[in-house]
PDB file of C-alpha atoms in Angstrom:
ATOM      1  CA  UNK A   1      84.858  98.253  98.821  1.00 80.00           C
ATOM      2  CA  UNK A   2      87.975  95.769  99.733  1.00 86.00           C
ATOM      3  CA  UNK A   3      90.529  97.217 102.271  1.00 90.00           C
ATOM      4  CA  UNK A   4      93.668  95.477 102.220  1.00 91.00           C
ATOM      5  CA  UNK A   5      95.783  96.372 105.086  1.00 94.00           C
ATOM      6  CA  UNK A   6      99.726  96.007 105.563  1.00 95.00           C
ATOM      7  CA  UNK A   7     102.133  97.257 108.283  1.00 97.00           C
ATOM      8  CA  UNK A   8     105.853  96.876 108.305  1.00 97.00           C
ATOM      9  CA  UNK A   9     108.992  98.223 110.133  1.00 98.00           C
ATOM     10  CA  UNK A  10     111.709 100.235 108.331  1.00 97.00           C
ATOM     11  CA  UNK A  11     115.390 100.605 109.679  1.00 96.00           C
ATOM     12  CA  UNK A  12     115.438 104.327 107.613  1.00 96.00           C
ATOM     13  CA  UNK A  13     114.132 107.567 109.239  1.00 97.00           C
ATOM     14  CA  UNK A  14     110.518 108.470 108.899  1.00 97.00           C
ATOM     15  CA  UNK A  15     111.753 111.399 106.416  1.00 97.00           C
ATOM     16  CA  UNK A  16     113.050 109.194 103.922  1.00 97.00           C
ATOM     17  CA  UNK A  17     110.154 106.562 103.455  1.00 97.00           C
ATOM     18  CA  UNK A  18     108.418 110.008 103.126  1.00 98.00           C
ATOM     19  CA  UNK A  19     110.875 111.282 100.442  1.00 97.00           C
ATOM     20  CA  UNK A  20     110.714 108.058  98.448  1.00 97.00           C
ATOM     21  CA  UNK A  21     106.476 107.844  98.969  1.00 97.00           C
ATOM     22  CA  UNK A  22     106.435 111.079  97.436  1.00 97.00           C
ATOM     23  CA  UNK A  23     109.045 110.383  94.489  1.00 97.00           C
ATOM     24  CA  UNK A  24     105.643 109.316  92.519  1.00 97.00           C
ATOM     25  CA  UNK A  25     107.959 108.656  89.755  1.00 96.00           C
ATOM     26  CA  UNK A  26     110.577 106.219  91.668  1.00 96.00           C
ATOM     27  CA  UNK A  27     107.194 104.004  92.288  1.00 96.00           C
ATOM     28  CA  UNK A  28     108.067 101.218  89.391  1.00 96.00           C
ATOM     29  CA  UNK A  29     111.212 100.565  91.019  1.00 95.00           C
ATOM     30  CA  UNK A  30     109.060  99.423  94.444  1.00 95.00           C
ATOM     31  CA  UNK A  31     105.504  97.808  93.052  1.00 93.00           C
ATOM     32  CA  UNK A  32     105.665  95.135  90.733  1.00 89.00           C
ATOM     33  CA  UNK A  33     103.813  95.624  87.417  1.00 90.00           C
ATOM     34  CA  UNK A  34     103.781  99.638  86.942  1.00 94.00           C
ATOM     35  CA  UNK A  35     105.170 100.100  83.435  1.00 94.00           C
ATOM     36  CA  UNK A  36     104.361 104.063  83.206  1.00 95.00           C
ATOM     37  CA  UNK A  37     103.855 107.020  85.099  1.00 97.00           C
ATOM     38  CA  UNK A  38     102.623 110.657  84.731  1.00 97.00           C
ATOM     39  CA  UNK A  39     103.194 112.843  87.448  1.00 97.00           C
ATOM     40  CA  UNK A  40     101.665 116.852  86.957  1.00 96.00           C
ATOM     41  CA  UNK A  41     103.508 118.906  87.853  1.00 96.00           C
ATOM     42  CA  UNK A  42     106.770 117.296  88.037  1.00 94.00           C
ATOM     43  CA  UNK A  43     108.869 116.967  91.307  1.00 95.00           C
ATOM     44  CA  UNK A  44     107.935 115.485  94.688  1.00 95.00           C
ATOM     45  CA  UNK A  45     103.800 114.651  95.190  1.00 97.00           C
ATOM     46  CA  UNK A  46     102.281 117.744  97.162  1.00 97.00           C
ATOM     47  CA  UNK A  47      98.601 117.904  97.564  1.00 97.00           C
ATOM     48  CA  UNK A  48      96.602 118.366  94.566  1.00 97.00           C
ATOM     49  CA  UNK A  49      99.348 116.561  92.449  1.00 97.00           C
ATOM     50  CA  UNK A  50      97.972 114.360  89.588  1.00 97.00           C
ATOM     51  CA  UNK A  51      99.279 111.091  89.074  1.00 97.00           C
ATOM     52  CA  UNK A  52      98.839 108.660  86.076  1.00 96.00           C
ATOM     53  CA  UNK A  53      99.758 105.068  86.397  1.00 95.00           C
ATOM     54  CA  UNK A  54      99.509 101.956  83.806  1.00 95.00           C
ATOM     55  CA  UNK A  55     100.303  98.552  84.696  1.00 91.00           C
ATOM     56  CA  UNK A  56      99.419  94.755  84.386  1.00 87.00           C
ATOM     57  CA  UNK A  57      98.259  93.507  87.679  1.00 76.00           C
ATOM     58  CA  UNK A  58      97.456  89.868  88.419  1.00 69.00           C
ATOM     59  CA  UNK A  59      97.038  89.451  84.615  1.00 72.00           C
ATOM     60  CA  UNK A  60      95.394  92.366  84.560  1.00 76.00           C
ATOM     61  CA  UNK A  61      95.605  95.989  82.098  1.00 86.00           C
ATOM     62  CA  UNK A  62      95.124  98.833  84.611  1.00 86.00           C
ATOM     63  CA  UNK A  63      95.186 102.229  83.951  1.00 90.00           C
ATOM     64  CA  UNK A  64      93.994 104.899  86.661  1.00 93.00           C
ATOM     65  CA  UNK A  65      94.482 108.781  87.508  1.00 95.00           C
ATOM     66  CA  UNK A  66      94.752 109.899  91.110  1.00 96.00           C
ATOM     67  CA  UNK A  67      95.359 112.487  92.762  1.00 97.00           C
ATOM     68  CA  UNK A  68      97.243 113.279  96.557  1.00 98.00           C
ATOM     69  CA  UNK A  69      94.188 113.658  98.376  1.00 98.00           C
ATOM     70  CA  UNK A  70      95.832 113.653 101.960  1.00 98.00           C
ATOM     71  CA  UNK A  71      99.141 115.045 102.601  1.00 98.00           C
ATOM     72  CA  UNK A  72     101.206 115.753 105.861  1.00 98.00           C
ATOM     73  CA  UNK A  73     104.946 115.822 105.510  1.00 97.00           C
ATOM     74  CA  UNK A  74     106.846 113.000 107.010  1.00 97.00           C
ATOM     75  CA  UNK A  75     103.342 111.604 107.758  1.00 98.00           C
ATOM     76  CA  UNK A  76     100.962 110.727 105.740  1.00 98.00           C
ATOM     77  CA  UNK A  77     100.617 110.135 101.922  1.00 98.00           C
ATOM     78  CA  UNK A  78      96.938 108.900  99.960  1.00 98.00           C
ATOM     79  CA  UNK A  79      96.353 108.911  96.185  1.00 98.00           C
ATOM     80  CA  UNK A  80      92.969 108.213  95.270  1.00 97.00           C
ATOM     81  CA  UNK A  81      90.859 108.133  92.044  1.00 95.00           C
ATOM     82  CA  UNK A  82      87.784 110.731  91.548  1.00 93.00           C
ATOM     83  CA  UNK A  83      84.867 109.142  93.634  1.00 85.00           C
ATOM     84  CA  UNK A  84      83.014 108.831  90.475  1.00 86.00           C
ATOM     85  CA  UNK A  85      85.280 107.049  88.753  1.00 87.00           C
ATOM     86  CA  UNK A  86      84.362 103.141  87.179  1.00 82.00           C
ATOM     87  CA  UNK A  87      86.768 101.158  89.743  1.00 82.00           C
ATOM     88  CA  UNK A  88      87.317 103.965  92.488  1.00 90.00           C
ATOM     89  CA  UNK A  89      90.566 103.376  93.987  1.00 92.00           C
ATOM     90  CA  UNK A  90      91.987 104.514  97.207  1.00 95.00           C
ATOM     91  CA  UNK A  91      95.960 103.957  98.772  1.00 96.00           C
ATOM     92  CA  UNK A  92      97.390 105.271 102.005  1.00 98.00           C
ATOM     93  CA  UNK A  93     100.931 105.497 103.116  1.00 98.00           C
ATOM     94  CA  UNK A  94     100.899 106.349 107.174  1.00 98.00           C
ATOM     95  CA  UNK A  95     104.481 106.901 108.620  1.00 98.00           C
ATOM     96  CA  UNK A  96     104.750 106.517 112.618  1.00 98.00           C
ATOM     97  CA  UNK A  97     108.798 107.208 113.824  1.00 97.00           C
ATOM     98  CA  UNK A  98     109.591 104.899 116.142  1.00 97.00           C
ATOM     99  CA  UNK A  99     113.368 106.591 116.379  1.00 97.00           C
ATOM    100  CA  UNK A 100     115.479 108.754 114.730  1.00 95.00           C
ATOM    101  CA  UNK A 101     116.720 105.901 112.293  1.00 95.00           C
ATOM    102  CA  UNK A 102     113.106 103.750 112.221  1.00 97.00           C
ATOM    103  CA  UNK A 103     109.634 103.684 111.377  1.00 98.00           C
ATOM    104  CA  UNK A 104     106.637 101.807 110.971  1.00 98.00           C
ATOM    105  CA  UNK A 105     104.426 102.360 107.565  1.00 98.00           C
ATOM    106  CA  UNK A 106     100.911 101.010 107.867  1.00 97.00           C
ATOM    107  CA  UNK A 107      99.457 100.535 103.688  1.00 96.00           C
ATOM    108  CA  UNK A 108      95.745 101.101 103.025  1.00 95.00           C
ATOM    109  CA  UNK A 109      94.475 100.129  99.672  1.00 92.00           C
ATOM    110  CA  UNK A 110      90.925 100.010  99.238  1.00 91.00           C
ATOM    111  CA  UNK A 111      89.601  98.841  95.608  1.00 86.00           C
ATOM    112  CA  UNK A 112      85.677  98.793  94.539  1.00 83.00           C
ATOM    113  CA  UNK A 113      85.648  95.467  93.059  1.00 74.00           C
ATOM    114  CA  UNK A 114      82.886  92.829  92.381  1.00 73.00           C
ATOM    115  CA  UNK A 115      82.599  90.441  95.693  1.00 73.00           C
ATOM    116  CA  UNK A 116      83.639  87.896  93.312  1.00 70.00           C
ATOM    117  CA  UNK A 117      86.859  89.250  92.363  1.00 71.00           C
ATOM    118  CA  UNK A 118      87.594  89.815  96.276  1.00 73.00           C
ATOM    119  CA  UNK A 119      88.878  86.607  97.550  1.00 73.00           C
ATOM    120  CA  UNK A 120      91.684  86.496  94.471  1.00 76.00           C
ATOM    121  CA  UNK A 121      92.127  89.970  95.249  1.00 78.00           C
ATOM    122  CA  UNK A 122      92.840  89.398  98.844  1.00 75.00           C
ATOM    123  CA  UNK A 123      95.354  86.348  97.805  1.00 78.00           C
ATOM    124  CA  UNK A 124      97.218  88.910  95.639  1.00 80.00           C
ATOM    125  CA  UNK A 125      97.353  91.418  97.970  1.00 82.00           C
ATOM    126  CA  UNK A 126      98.455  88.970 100.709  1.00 85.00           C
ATOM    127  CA  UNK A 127     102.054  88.497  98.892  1.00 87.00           C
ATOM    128  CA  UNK A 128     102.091  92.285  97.066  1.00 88.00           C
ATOM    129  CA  UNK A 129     102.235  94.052  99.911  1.00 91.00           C
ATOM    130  CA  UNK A 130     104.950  92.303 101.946  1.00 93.00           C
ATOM    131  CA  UNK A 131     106.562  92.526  98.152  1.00 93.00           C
ATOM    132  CA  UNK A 132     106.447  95.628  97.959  1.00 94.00           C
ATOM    133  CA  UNK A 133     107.345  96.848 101.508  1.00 95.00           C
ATOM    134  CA  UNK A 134     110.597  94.500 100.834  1.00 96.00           C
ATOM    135  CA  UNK A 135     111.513  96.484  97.444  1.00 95.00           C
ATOM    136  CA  UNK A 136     110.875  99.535  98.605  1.00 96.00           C
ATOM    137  CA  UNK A 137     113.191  98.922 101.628  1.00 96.00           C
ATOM    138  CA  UNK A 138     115.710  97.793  98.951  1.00 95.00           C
ATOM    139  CA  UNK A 139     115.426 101.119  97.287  1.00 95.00           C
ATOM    140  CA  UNK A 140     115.775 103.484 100.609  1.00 95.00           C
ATOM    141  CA  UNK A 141     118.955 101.386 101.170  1.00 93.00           C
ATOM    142  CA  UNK A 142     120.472 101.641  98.011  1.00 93.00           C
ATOM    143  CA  UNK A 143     120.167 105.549  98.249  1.00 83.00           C
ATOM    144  CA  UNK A 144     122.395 105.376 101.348  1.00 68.00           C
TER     145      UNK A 144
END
């Protein structure tokens, strides 16, 4: 399994990265090549919550189900796919409050891939993450 690894500060409180983590819906407008999401039920991810995503990643179709496998308000947020499924698939959002306005979010993704595929893997994941930490930055300060 590849673990890809990011950590980034955020000028917003800890409860808002939370609040936008959890908006599974809102996640197109942060990570590039999501085209459609199914969240059951509907409303803010809680534990247990299923979640349907399609995209094109790297030039690649991908379509997985997850579910919010860990879950502590404010805190921590992980989707990941049924351990028995073809490409298992794993992402953590950890929130540590540095202040009252700040935080730190440390990403975890960790993809079953062939070794192969790993080292172009790893290059992507080198510029999505940062990517994506920027956009979803954009979006928290948009909202305020």
């Amino acid at each position: 399994m590849a673990i890809f690894e990011y950590t980034d500060t955020f000028d917003s409180p800890a409860a808002a990265v939370f609040a936008l983590l959890t908006n599974l819906e809102a996640r197109p407008t942060w990570i590039a090549g999501i085209f459609e999401v199914r969240v059951t039920p509907p409303g803010p991810a809680l534990l247990g919550t299923s979640y349907f995503e399609a995209g094109k990643f790297s030039g690649y179709k991908s379509e997985k189900t997850m579910s919010v496998t860990e879950f502590e308000q404010d805190r921590l947020l992980t989707l990941a796919t049924e351990a028995e499924a073809p490409n298992p698939f794993r992402e953590s959002y950890r929130i540590e409050p540095l202040s009252e306005g700040s935080c730190r979010v440390h990403f975890t993704v960790e993809i079953s891939a062939p070794k192969v595929a790993e080292f172009f893997m790893r290059q992507q994941m080198k510029k999505a993450q940062p990517q994506n930490a920027e956009r979803l930055k954009s979006v928290l300060a948009s909202r305020t």
